[in-house]
Amino acid sequence: MNNTWERDFIRIDHIWKIYKNSEVEYVVLQDITLSIAEGEILTVIGPSGSGKTTLLNLIGCLDTPTKGQIFYQNEKISEKSNNYLTDFRRRHVGFVFQFYNLIPTLTAKENIEIILELMNLGSAEIKDKAQFWLNAVGLKGKEDKFPFQLSGGEQQRVAFARSLCKNPKIVLADEPTGNLDRRNEEILVDLMVRLNHETGTTFVVVTHNERIAAYADRIIEIEDGHIKKRKV
């Protein structure tokens, strides 16, 4: 664990997220302020419906705050254009969604290759990188399987490999080990921790998994849209 970061890699400044349905307002996040350091493993815990996933979506620029600002390396990104944010996500952010979001008509390897194709790499390098990451998550031999031919845990590992293959500066993961047995959970947690130590990749992980939390540099708890508790 590293306690000497400059906590200005990502800064969330008094953000609110409010959804409106007809005349009803639903406040999901209320006046959240949070700084995330480069190279940090931050875990986010809290009950269902507390706003954890919404927070991830805001950090990853999949959504915009109703009020407040989000800064990336001191640059305000919460008010940038859609084109800018699309490019920002492609270059800097890896996502691990709770429900995999794999393309059903592509094989495991092709689901990774399609991400690498956005990076303007040569075809040989794309194939090599896709194979490397499948091997890293323990899926050697599953390259040509389609998502429907894989177990839920195997699909989650493909999704994890897909998020890491472009060497993002930050990985946002929503319950990444939720569908894994103990052995496969250990593979992913060990990979995440190793990458964090070796490359300085920042991880923000929504989880109920105590093993991930044990490796975290910080834990924040969200309840009813507020940060209720912070643990170092």
mmCIF file of N, CA, C and O in Angstrom, residues 23-61:
data_model
loop_
_atom_site.group_PDB
_atom_site.id
_atom_site.type_symbol
_atom_site.label_atom_id
_atom_site.label_comp_id
_atom_site.label_asym_id
_atom_site.label_seq_id
_atom_site.Cartn_x
_atom_site.Cartn_y
_atom_site.Cartn_z
ATOM 1 N N GLU A 23 -42.666 14.405 -12.928
ATOM 2 C CA GLU A 23 -42.441 15.497 -11.984
ATOM 3 C C GLU A 23 -41.721 15.034 -10.723
ATOM 4 O O GLU A 23 -41.556 15.799 -9.781
ATOM 5 N N VAL A 24 -41.285 13.774 -10.736
ATOM 6 C CA VAL A 24 -40.624 13.218 -9.557
ATOM 7 C C VAL A 24 -39.111 13.248 -9.747
ATOM 8 O O VAL A 24 -38.596 12.880 -10.802
ATOM 9 N N GLU A 25 -38.383 13.704 -8.741
ATOM 10 C CA GLU A 25 -36.932 13.701 -8.752
ATOM 11 C C GLU A 25 -36.415 12.576 -7.860
ATOM 12 O O GLU A 25 -36.900 12.376 -6.744
ATOM 13 N N TYR A 26 -35.435 11.855 -8.377
ATOM 14 C CA TYR A 26 -34.811 10.782 -7.606
ATOM 15 C C TYR A 26 -33.336 11.123 -7.434
ATOM 16 O O TYR A 26 -32.572 11.134 -8.389
ATOM 17 N N VAL A 27 -32.948 11.439 -6.226
ATOM 18 C CA VAL A 27 -31.570 11.842 -5.933
ATOM 19 C C VAL A 27 -30.753 10.583 -5.646
ATOM 20 O O VAL A 27 -30.983 9.888 -4.659
ATOM 21 N N VAL A 28 -29.781 10.300 -6.523
ATOM 22 C CA VAL A 28 -28.958 9.101 -6.378
ATOM 23 C C VAL A 28 -27.679 9.400 -5.606
ATOM 24 O O VAL A 28 -27.286 8.653 -4.717
ATOM 25 N N LEU A 29 -27.009 10.510 -5.952
ATOM 26 C CA LEU A 29 -25.800 10.923 -5.245
ATOM 27 C C LEU A 29 -25.968 12.358 -4.781
ATOM 28 O O LEU A 29 -26.486 13.203 -5.513
ATOM 29 N N GLN A 30 -25.513 12.626 -3.555
ATOM 30 C CA GLN A 30 -25.709 13.948 -2.958
ATOM 31 C C GLN A 30 -24.386 14.529 -2.470
ATOM 32 O O GLN A 30 -23.790 14.020 -1.525
ATOM 33 N N ASP A 31 -23.906 15.546 -3.169
ATOM 34 C CA ASP A 31 -22.770 16.341 -2.707
ATOM 35 C C ASP A 31 -21.556 15.471 -2.367
ATOM 36 O O ASP A 31 -20.972 15.575 -1.291
ATOM 37 N N ILE A 32 -21.167 14.626 -3.337
ATOM 38 C CA ILE A 32 -20.023 13.730 -3.140
ATOM 39 C C ILE A 32 -18.736 14.465 -3.506
ATOM 40 O O ILE A 32 -18.607 15.019 -4.600
ATOM 41 N N THR A 33 -17.773 14.451 -2.603
ATOM 42 C CA THR A 33 -16.439 14.979 -2.876
ATOM 43 C C THR A 33 -15.434 13.876 -2.568
ATOM 44 O O THR A 33 -15.468 13.279 -1.488
ATOM 45 N N LEU A 34 -14.541 13.626 -3.543
ATOM 46 C CA LEU A 34 -13.625 12.493 -3.412
ATOM 47 C C LEU A 34 -12.428 12.715 -4.321
ATOM 48 O O LEU A 34 -12.579 13.136 -5.468
ATOM 49 N N SER A 35 -11.233 12.444 -3.829
ATOM 50 C CA SER A 35 -10.026 12.466 -4.650
ATOM 51 C C SER A 35 -9.462 11.061 -4.734
ATOM 52 O O SER A 35 -9.415 10.344 -3.732
ATOM 53 N N ILE A 36 -9.041 10.679 -5.934
ATOM 54 C CA ILE A 36 -8.481 9.353 -6.179
ATOM 55 C C ILE A 36 -7.060 9.535 -6.670
ATOM 56 O O ILE A 36 -6.802 10.296 -7.609
ATOM 57 N N ALA A 37 -6.124 8.847 -6.036
ATOM 58 C CA ALA A 37 -4.713 8.998 -6.391
ATOM 59 C C ALA A 37 -4.327 8.052 -7.513
ATOM 60 O O ALA A 37 -4.900 6.968 -7.661
ATOM 61 N N GLU A 38 -3.345 8.464 -8.299
ATOM 62 C CA GLU A 38 -2.812 7.581 -9.329
ATOM 63 C C GLU A 38 -2.129 6.393 -8.660
ATOM 64 O O GLU A 38 -1.355 6.538 -7.722
ATOM 65 N N GLY A 39 -2.438 5.192 -9.137
ATOM 66 C CA GLY A 39 -1.847 3.988 -8.579
ATOM 67 C C GLY A 39 -2.561 3.447 -7.357
ATOM 68 O O GLY A 39 -2.073 2.510 -6.714
ATOM 69 N N GLU A 40 -3.712 3.967 -7.048
ATOM 70 C CA GLU A 40 -4.460 3.550 -5.863
ATOM 71 C C GLU A 40 -5.429 2.423 -6.205
ATOM 72 O O GLU A 40 -5.954 2.340 -7.312
ATOM 73 N N ILE A 41 -5.649 1.540 -5.247
ATOM 74 C CA ILE A 41 -6.772 0.598 -5.318
ATOM 75 C C ILE A 41 -7.812 1.096 -4.317
ATOM 76 O O ILE A 41 -7.587 1.072 -3.103
ATOM 77 N N LEU A 42 -8.917 1.572 -4.849
ATOM 78 C CA LEU A 42 -10.007 2.102 -4.026
ATOM 79 C C LEU A 42 -11.204 1.189 -4.166
ATOM 80 O O LEU A 42 -11.634 0.881 -5.283
ATOM 81 N N THR A 43 -11.740 0.709 -3.062
ATOM 82 C CA THR A 43 -12.951 -0.098 -3.133
ATOM 83 C C THR A 43 -14.128 0.707 -2.585
ATOM 84 O O THR A 43 -13.990 1.516 -1.667
ATOM 85 N N VAL A 44 -15.281 0.462 -3.200
ATOM 86 C CA VAL A 44 -16.513 1.162 -2.847
ATOM 87 C C VAL A 44 -17.517 0.114 -2.395
ATOM 88 O O VAL A 44 -17.833 -0.818 -3.135
ATOM 89 N N ILE A 45 -17.989 0.259 -1.173
ATOM 90 C CA ILE A 45 -18.956 -0.678 -0.627
ATOM 91 C C ILE A 45 -20.233 0.076 -0.260
ATOM 92 O O ILE A 45 -20.257 1.306 -0.219
ATOM 93 N N GLY A 46 -21.276 -0.689 0.006
ATOM 94 C CA GLY A 46 -22.538 -0.078 0.389
ATOM 95 C C GLY A 46 -23.702 -0.936 -0.060
ATOM 96 O O GLY A 46 -23.549 -1.819 -0.914
ATOM 97 N N PRO A 47 -24.892 -0.708 0.495
ATOM 98 C CA PRO A 47 -26.049 -1.525 0.140
ATOM 99 C C PRO A 47 -26.507 -1.300 -1.286
ATOM 100 O O PRO A 47 -26.119 -0.335 -1.948
ATOM 101 N N SER A 48 -27.307 -2.223 -1.776
ATOM 102 C CA SER A 48 -27.875 -2.107 -3.125
ATOM 103 C C SER A 48 -28.688 -0.838 -3.241
ATOM 104 O O SER A 48 -29.425 -0.482 -2.330
ATOM 105 N N GLY A 49 -28.508 -0.135 -4.360
ATOM 106 C CA GLY A 49 -29.262 1.093 -4.586
ATOM 107 C C GLY A 49 -28.683 2.328 -3.917
ATOM 108 O O GLY A 49 -29.304 3.388 -3.937
ATOM 109 N N SER A 50 -27.485 2.207 -3.353
ATOM 110 C CA SER A 50 -26.916 3.335 -2.617
ATOM 111 C C SER A 50 -26.221 4.353 -3.530
ATOM 112 O O SER A 50 -25.873 5.439 -3.078
ATOM 113 N N GLY A 51 -25.975 3.987 -4.802
ATOM 114 C CA GLY A 51 -25.343 4.917 -5.734
ATOM 115 C C GLY A 51 -23.953 4.515 -6.171
ATOM 116 O O GLY A 51 -23.265 5.277 -6.849
ATOM 117 N N LYS A 52 -23.511 3.292 -5.828
ATOM 118 C CA LYS A 52 -22.153 2.849 -6.130
ATOM 119 C C LYS A 52 -21.897 2.793 -7.641
ATOM 120 O O LYS A 52 -20.893 3.318 -8.139
ATOM 121 N N THR A 53 -22.790 2.148 -8.369
ATOM 122 C CA THR A 53 -22.611 2.017 -9.817
ATOM 123 C C THR A 53 -22.718 3.371 -10.502
ATOM 124 O O THR A 53 -21.980 3.662 -11.451
ATOM 125 N N THR A 54 -23.604 4.219 -10.035
ATOM 126 C CA THR A 54 -23.718 5.567 -10.596
ATOM 127 C C THR A 54 -22.408 6.322 -10.426
ATOM 128 O O THR A 54 -21.960 7.020 -11.346
ATOM 129 N N LEU A 55 -21.767 6.175 -9.276
ATOM 130 C CA LEU A 55 -20.479 6.822 -9.049
ATOM 131 C C LEU A 55 -19.445 6.327 -10.055
ATOM 132 O O LEU A 55 -18.694 7.125 -10.629
ATOM 133 N N LEU A 56 -19.389 5.012 -10.295
ATOM 134 C CA LEU A 56 -18.464 4.475 -11.288
ATOM 135 C C LEU A 56 -18.729 5.064 -12.666
ATOM 136 O O LEU A 56 -17.805 5.423 -13.397
ATOM 137 N N ASN A 57 -20.004 5.135 -13.041
ATOM 138 C CA ASN A 57 -20.361 5.660 -14.358
ATOM 139 C C ASN A 57 -19.943 7.119 -14.518
ATOM 140 O O ASN A 57 -19.552 7.549 -15.605
ATOM 141 N N LEU A 58 -20.024 7.882 -13.443
ATOM 142 C CA LEU A 58 -19.604 9.280 -13.492
ATOM 143 C C LEU A 58 -18.083 9.391 -13.606
ATOM 144 O O LEU A 58 -17.563 10.188 -14.392
ATOM 145 N N ILE A 59 -17.363 8.593 -12.837
ATOM 146 C CA ILE A 59 -15.900 8.618 -12.904
ATOM 147 C C ILE A 59 -15.429 8.239 -14.306
ATOM 148 O O ILE A 59 -14.481 8.817 -14.839
ATOM 149 N N GLY A 60 -16.108 7.266 -14.918
ATOM 150 C CA GLY A 60 -15.724 6.796 -16.241
ATOM 151 C C GLY A 60 -16.318 7.590 -17.387
ATOM 152 O O GLY A 60 -16.145 7.219 -18.552
ATOM 153 N N CYS A 61 -17.023 8.667 -17.083
ATOM 154 C CA CYS A 61 -17.615 9.551 -18.104
ATOM 155 C C CYS A 61 -18.636 8.836 -18.971
ATOM 156 O O CYS A 61 -18.845 9.205 -20.137
#
